[in-house]
Amino acid sequence: GAGVSQSPSNKVTEKGKDVELRCDPISGHTALYWYRQSLGQGLEFLIYFQGNSAPDKSGLPSDRFSAERTGGSVSTLTIQRTQQEDSAVYLCASSFGGINSGNTIYFGEGSWLTVV
Amino acid sequence: GNSVTQMEGPVTLSEEAFLTINCTYTATGYPSLFWYVQYPGEGLQLLLKATKADDKGSNKGFEATYRKETTSFHLEKGSVQVSDSAVYFCALSENSGAGSYQLTFGKGTKLSVIP
């Protein structure tokens, strides 16, 4: 597609349920990122995938959060046993190579998650 | 660790007013600096960037100069338009080393421009 595509765009879930958020990066982009945007907190880095390398999971806030990237393309962010503090916008981004090589990172429109 | 501090909003300006959004940073190395913009209902977009000291990034009439001596990257525009209403984020990334692919963001500044 033309840009980074995320689904669902909006999700309301009950506390304790699991949710999956999907990201389809720009075709050919080897790097994929997940960020979280919480009200009043700015954007936090969650996880980074680059090609076939082991992902950097250092930003995941707890072991309830996990992510995978199958076939080097689509990524799924899973939140288990959701809590109200997980309510946020989850942003996916991709780039052709790393941004430390001067590549531009492109963001999707985000998945708005509300835990009630 | 790295951090970015930007002026808190919201900022409300009249059309054609001069805009400054302050941004200062703390970094362990020599970062690249960015301004991202988020228009209502849209995803984050790169507005401009600068990769080394004294570089000036510019786009759509916006400018920001990388000031290493003051660790700042203030965003300016001489004459804002209603279409500039958005949330603006200052960000940095390290140019090398572990985690150099990560962007560290400020908390965002909401700009509203009224006719």
Short mmCIF file of C-alpha atoms in Angstrom, two decimals:
data_model
loop_
_atom_site.label_atom_id
_atom_site.label_comp_id
_atom_site.label_asym_id
_atom_site.label_seq_id
_atom_site.Cartn_x
_atom_site.Cartn_y
_atom_site.Cartn_z
CA GLY A 1 0.00 0.00 0.00
CA ALA A 2 0.90 3.65 -0.16
CA GLY A 3 1.46 4.06 3.56
CA VAL A 4 1.65 2.23 6.86
CA SER A 5 -1.71 0.58 7.52
CA GLN A 6 -2.98 -0.25 10.99
CA SER A 7 -6.03 -2.12 12.18
CA PRO A 8 -8.31 -1.80 13.97
CA SER A 9 -8.43 1.97 13.99
CA ASN A 10 -10.48 1.90 17.17
CA LYS A 11 -10.91 -0.85 19.74
CA VAL A 12 -12.88 -0.86 22.98
CA THR A 13 -12.25 -3.87 25.16
CA GLU A 14 -13.12 -5.02 28.65
CA LYS A 15 -10.47 -5.14 31.31
CA GLY A 16 -8.82 -8.55 31.41
CA LYS A 17 -9.40 -9.39 27.75
CA ASP A 18 -6.60 -9.88 25.22
CA VAL A 19 -6.26 -7.63 22.16
CA GLU A 20 -4.29 -7.85 18.94
CA LEU A 21 -3.26 -4.84 16.91
CA ARG A 22 -2.03 -5.25 13.36
CA CYS A 23 0.46 -3.26 11.31
CA ASP A 24 1.14 -3.55 7.60
CA PRO A 25 4.29 -1.55 6.81
CA ILE A 26 5.21 0.13 3.55
CA SER A 27 6.27 -2.48 1.03
CA GLY A 28 10.03 -3.00 1.03
CA HIS A 29 10.64 -1.36 4.39
CA THR A 30 12.90 -3.55 6.50
CA ALA A 31 12.53 -1.67 9.78
CA LEU A 32 9.29 -1.66 11.78
CA TYR A 33 8.58 0.15 15.04
CA TRP A 34 5.78 0.25 17.60
CA TYR A 35 5.22 3.33 19.75
CA ARG A 36 2.55 4.15 22.32
CA GLN A 37 0.98 7.59 22.66
CA SER A 38 -0.72 8.10 25.99
CA LEU A 39 -2.65 11.19 27.01
CA GLY A 40 -0.21 13.71 28.38
CA GLN A 41 2.73 11.31 28.09
CA GLY A 42 3.97 11.83 24.58
CA LEU A 43 5.21 8.90 22.56
CA GLU A 44 7.03 5.95 24.07
CA PHE A 45 9.13 3.47 22.13
CA LEU A 46 7.89 -0.12 22.52
CA ILE A 47 9.67 -2.44 20.10
CA TYR A 48 11.82 -2.43 16.95
CA PHE A 49 12.22 -5.03 14.20
CA GLN A 50 14.98 -4.85 11.61
CA GLY A 51 15.13 -7.51 8.93
CA ASN A 52 15.95 -10.92 10.35
CA SER A 53 17.71 -9.56 13.43
CA ALA A 54 16.40 -10.22 16.93
CA PRO A 55 13.92 -7.48 17.83
CA ASP A 56 14.68 -4.85 20.44
CA LYS A 57 11.91 -5.34 23.00
CA SER A 58 13.39 -3.02 25.60
CA GLY A 59 10.45 -0.61 25.52
CA LEU A 60 7.70 -3.11 26.24
CA PRO A 61 6.18 -2.04 29.57
CA SER A 62 5.38 -5.49 30.95
CA ASP A 63 5.32 -9.17 30.05
CA ARG A 64 1.66 -8.76 29.07
CA PHE A 65 2.92 -7.08 25.91
CA SER A 66 4.40 -9.01 23.01
CA ALA A 67 4.91 -8.48 19.31
CA GLU A 68 5.88 -10.53 16.34
CA ARG A 69 6.67 -9.85 12.73
CA THR A 70 6.00 -12.69 10.36
CA GLY A 71 7.85 -13.00 7.07
CA GLY A 72 9.55 -9.67 7.60
CA SER A 73 6.38 -7.77 6.80
CA VAL A 74 3.17 -7.64 8.83
CA SER A 75 3.48 -7.19 12.59
CA THR A 76 1.05 -7.94 15.40
CA LEU A 77 1.20 -6.33 18.84
CA THR A 78 -0.60 -8.41 21.47
CA ILE A 79 -1.66 -7.15 24.88
CA GLN A 80 -2.81 -9.86 27.28
CA ARG A 81 -5.11 -9.30 30.24
CA THR A 82 -5.60 -5.65 29.36
CA GLN A 83 -5.64 -3.02 32.10
CA GLN A 84 -7.14 0.45 32.04
CA GLU A 85 -3.68 2.01 31.95
CA ASP A 86 -3.14 0.29 28.59
CA SER A 87 -5.62 2.74 27.03
CA ALA A 88 -3.63 4.70 24.46
CA VAL A 89 -2.98 5.13 20.78
CA TYR A 90 -0.61 2.47 19.47
CA LEU A 91 1.41 3.74 16.54
CA CYS A 92 3.26 1.62 14.05
CA ALA A 93 5.98 2.99 11.80
CA SER A 94 8.36 1.69 9.17
CA SER A 95 11.47 2.80 7.35
CA PHE A 96 13.75 1.56 4.61
CA GLY A 97 16.69 0.73 6.82
CA GLY A 98 17.37 2.38 10.12
CA ILE A 99 16.79 6.05 10.83
CA ASN A 100 20.38 6.24 12.04
CA SER A 101 21.29 5.89 8.38
CA GLY A 102 19.30 8.98 7.52
CA ASN A 103 16.15 7.13 6.44
CA THR A 104 12.77 8.71 7.09
CA ILE A 105 10.37 6.88 9.37
CA TYR A 106 6.72 6.79 8.26
CA PHE A 107 3.92 6.44 10.80
CA GLY A 108 0.51 4.86 10.50
CA GLU A 109 -2.61 6.58 11.81
CA GLY A 110 -2.62 4.46 14.93
CA SER A 111 -4.94 2.09 16.72
CA TRP A 112 -6.95 3.77 19.48
CA LEU A 113 -7.36 1.32 22.35
CA THR A 114 -9.80 1.95 25.18
CA VAL A 115 -9.97 -0.49 28.08
CA VAL A 116 -13.17 -0.22 30.12
CA GLY B 1 19.41 8.93 29.03
CA ASN B 2 17.99 11.01 26.22
CA SER B 3 15.13 13.42 26.72
CA VAL B 4 13.28 16.14 24.84
CA THR B 5 11.48 19.03 26.45
CA GLN B 6 9.16 21.24 24.47
CA MET B 7 6.93 24.09 25.47
CA GLU B 8 3.55 23.07 26.73
CA GLY B 9 0.48 24.08 24.88
CA PRO B 10 -2.03 24.66 23.79
CA VAL B 11 -0.87 27.60 21.71
CA THR B 12 -3.51 29.75 20.03
CA LEU B 13 -2.49 32.28 17.39
CA SER B 14 -4.22 34.47 14.89
CA GLU B 15 -3.63 33.86 11.21
CA GLU B 16 -0.38 35.44 9.92
CA ALA B 17 1.12 35.60 13.42
CA PHE B 18 4.72 34.53 14.09
CA LEU B 19 5.15 31.10 15.64
CA THR B 20 7.87 29.79 17.92
CA ILE B 21 7.69 26.42 19.66
CA ASN B 22 10.67 25.88 21.93
CA CYS B 23 12.46 22.55 22.11
CA THR B 24 15.52 21.60 24.12
CA TYR B 25 17.15 18.22 24.40
CA THR B 26 19.50 16.09 26.45
CA ALA B 27 21.51 13.42 24.67
CA THR B 28 24.55 11.32 25.46
CA GLY B 29 25.95 11.55 21.94
CA TYR B 30 25.44 13.67 18.85
CA PRO B 31 21.82 13.24 17.86
CA SER B 32 19.76 14.01 14.81
CA LEU B 33 16.82 16.29 15.58
CA PHE B 34 13.35 16.22 14.11
CA TRP B 35 10.02 17.98 14.14
CA TYR B 36 6.98 15.83 13.48
CA VAL B 37 3.45 17.11 12.91
CA GLN B 38 0.14 15.37 13.54
CA TYR B 39 -2.81 16.95 11.74
CA PRO B 40 -6.30 16.16 13.05
CA GLY B 41 -7.30 12.62 12.09
CA GLU B 42 -3.96 11.83 10.49
CA GLY B 43 -0.76 10.00 11.41
CA LEU B 44 2.51 11.60 12.42
CA GLN B 45 4.44 13.10 9.55
CA LEU B 46 8.02 14.26 9.42
CA LEU B 47 8.04 18.04 9.05
CA LEU B 48 11.78 18.73 9.02
CA LYS B 49 15.06 17.45 10.37
CA ALA B 50 18.68 18.42 11.01
CA THR B 51 21.48 15.93 11.43
CA LYS B 52 24.36 18.03 12.76
CA ALA B 53 25.12 21.23 14.59
CA ASP B 54 24.23 24.49 12.79
CA ASP B 55 22.13 22.65 10.20
CA LYS B 56 18.81 24.29 9.42
CA GLY B 57 15.83 22.13 8.57
CA SER B 58 13.01 23.73 6.62
CA ASN B 59 9.72 22.71 5.06
CA LYS B 60 6.35 24.35 4.32
CA GLY B 61 7.60 27.68 5.65
CA PHE B 62 8.72 26.16 8.96
CA GLU B 63 12.36 26.33 10.05
CA ALA B 64 14.45 25.00 12.91
CA THR B 65 18.19 25.37 13.52
CA TYR B 66 20.25 22.77 15.38
CA ARG B 67 21.99 24.72 18.17
CA LYS B 68 24.49 22.50 19.93
CA GLU B 69 25.66 25.25 22.30
CA THR B 70 22.15 25.69 23.70
CA THR B 71 20.97 22.11 22.98
CA SER B 72 17.94 23.55 21.24
CA PHE B 73 15.92 23.04 18.08
CA HIS B 74 13.18 25.66 18.20
CA LEU B 75 10.49 25.56 15.51
CA GLU B 76 9.58 28.85 13.83
CA LYS B 77 7.25 30.09 11.13
CA GLY B 78 6.88 33.67 10.08
CA SER B 79 3.20 33.66 9.20
CA VAL B 80 0.93 30.81 10.31
CA GLN B 81 -2.19 29.70 8.50
CA VAL B 82 -5.33 27.99 9.74
CA SER B 83 -4.13 24.83 7.98
CA ASP B 84 -1.11 24.73 10.32
CA SER B 85 -3.38 23.80 13.24
CA ALA B 86 -1.97 20.52 14.49
CA VAL B 87 0.10 18.93 17.25
CA TYR B 88 3.86 19.38 16.84
CA PHE B 89 6.41 16.97 18.31
CA CYS B 90 10.12 17.56 18.72
CA ALA B 91 12.22 14.39 18.65
CA LEU B 92 15.78 13.12 18.54
CA SER B 93 17.64 9.99 17.63
CA GLU B 94 21.23 9.07 18.31
CA ASN B 95 23.37 8.82 15.18
CA SER B 96 25.19 5.71 16.29
CA GLY B 97 25.36 3.09 18.99
CA ALA B 98 22.80 0.93 20.68
CA GLY B 99 19.27 2.19 20.33
CA SER B 100 20.19 4.65 17.61
CA TYR B 101 17.06 3.71 15.71
CA GLN B 102 14.82 4.90 18.54
CA LEU B 103 13.12 8.25 18.45
CA THR B 104 12.76 10.07 21.75
CA PHE B 105 9.82 12.46 21.60
CA GLY B 106 8.70 15.50 23.49
CA LYS B 107 5.15 15.55 24.78
CA GLY B 108 3.79 17.59 21.89
CA THR B 109 2.47 21.11 21.52
CA LYS B 110 -1.01 21.69 20.20
CA LEU B 111 -1.28 24.70 17.90
CA SER B 112 -4.60 26.26 16.99
CA VAL B 113 -4.66 29.06 14.40
CA ILE B 114 -7.80 31.16 14.24
CA PRO B 115 -8.86 33.25 11.25
#
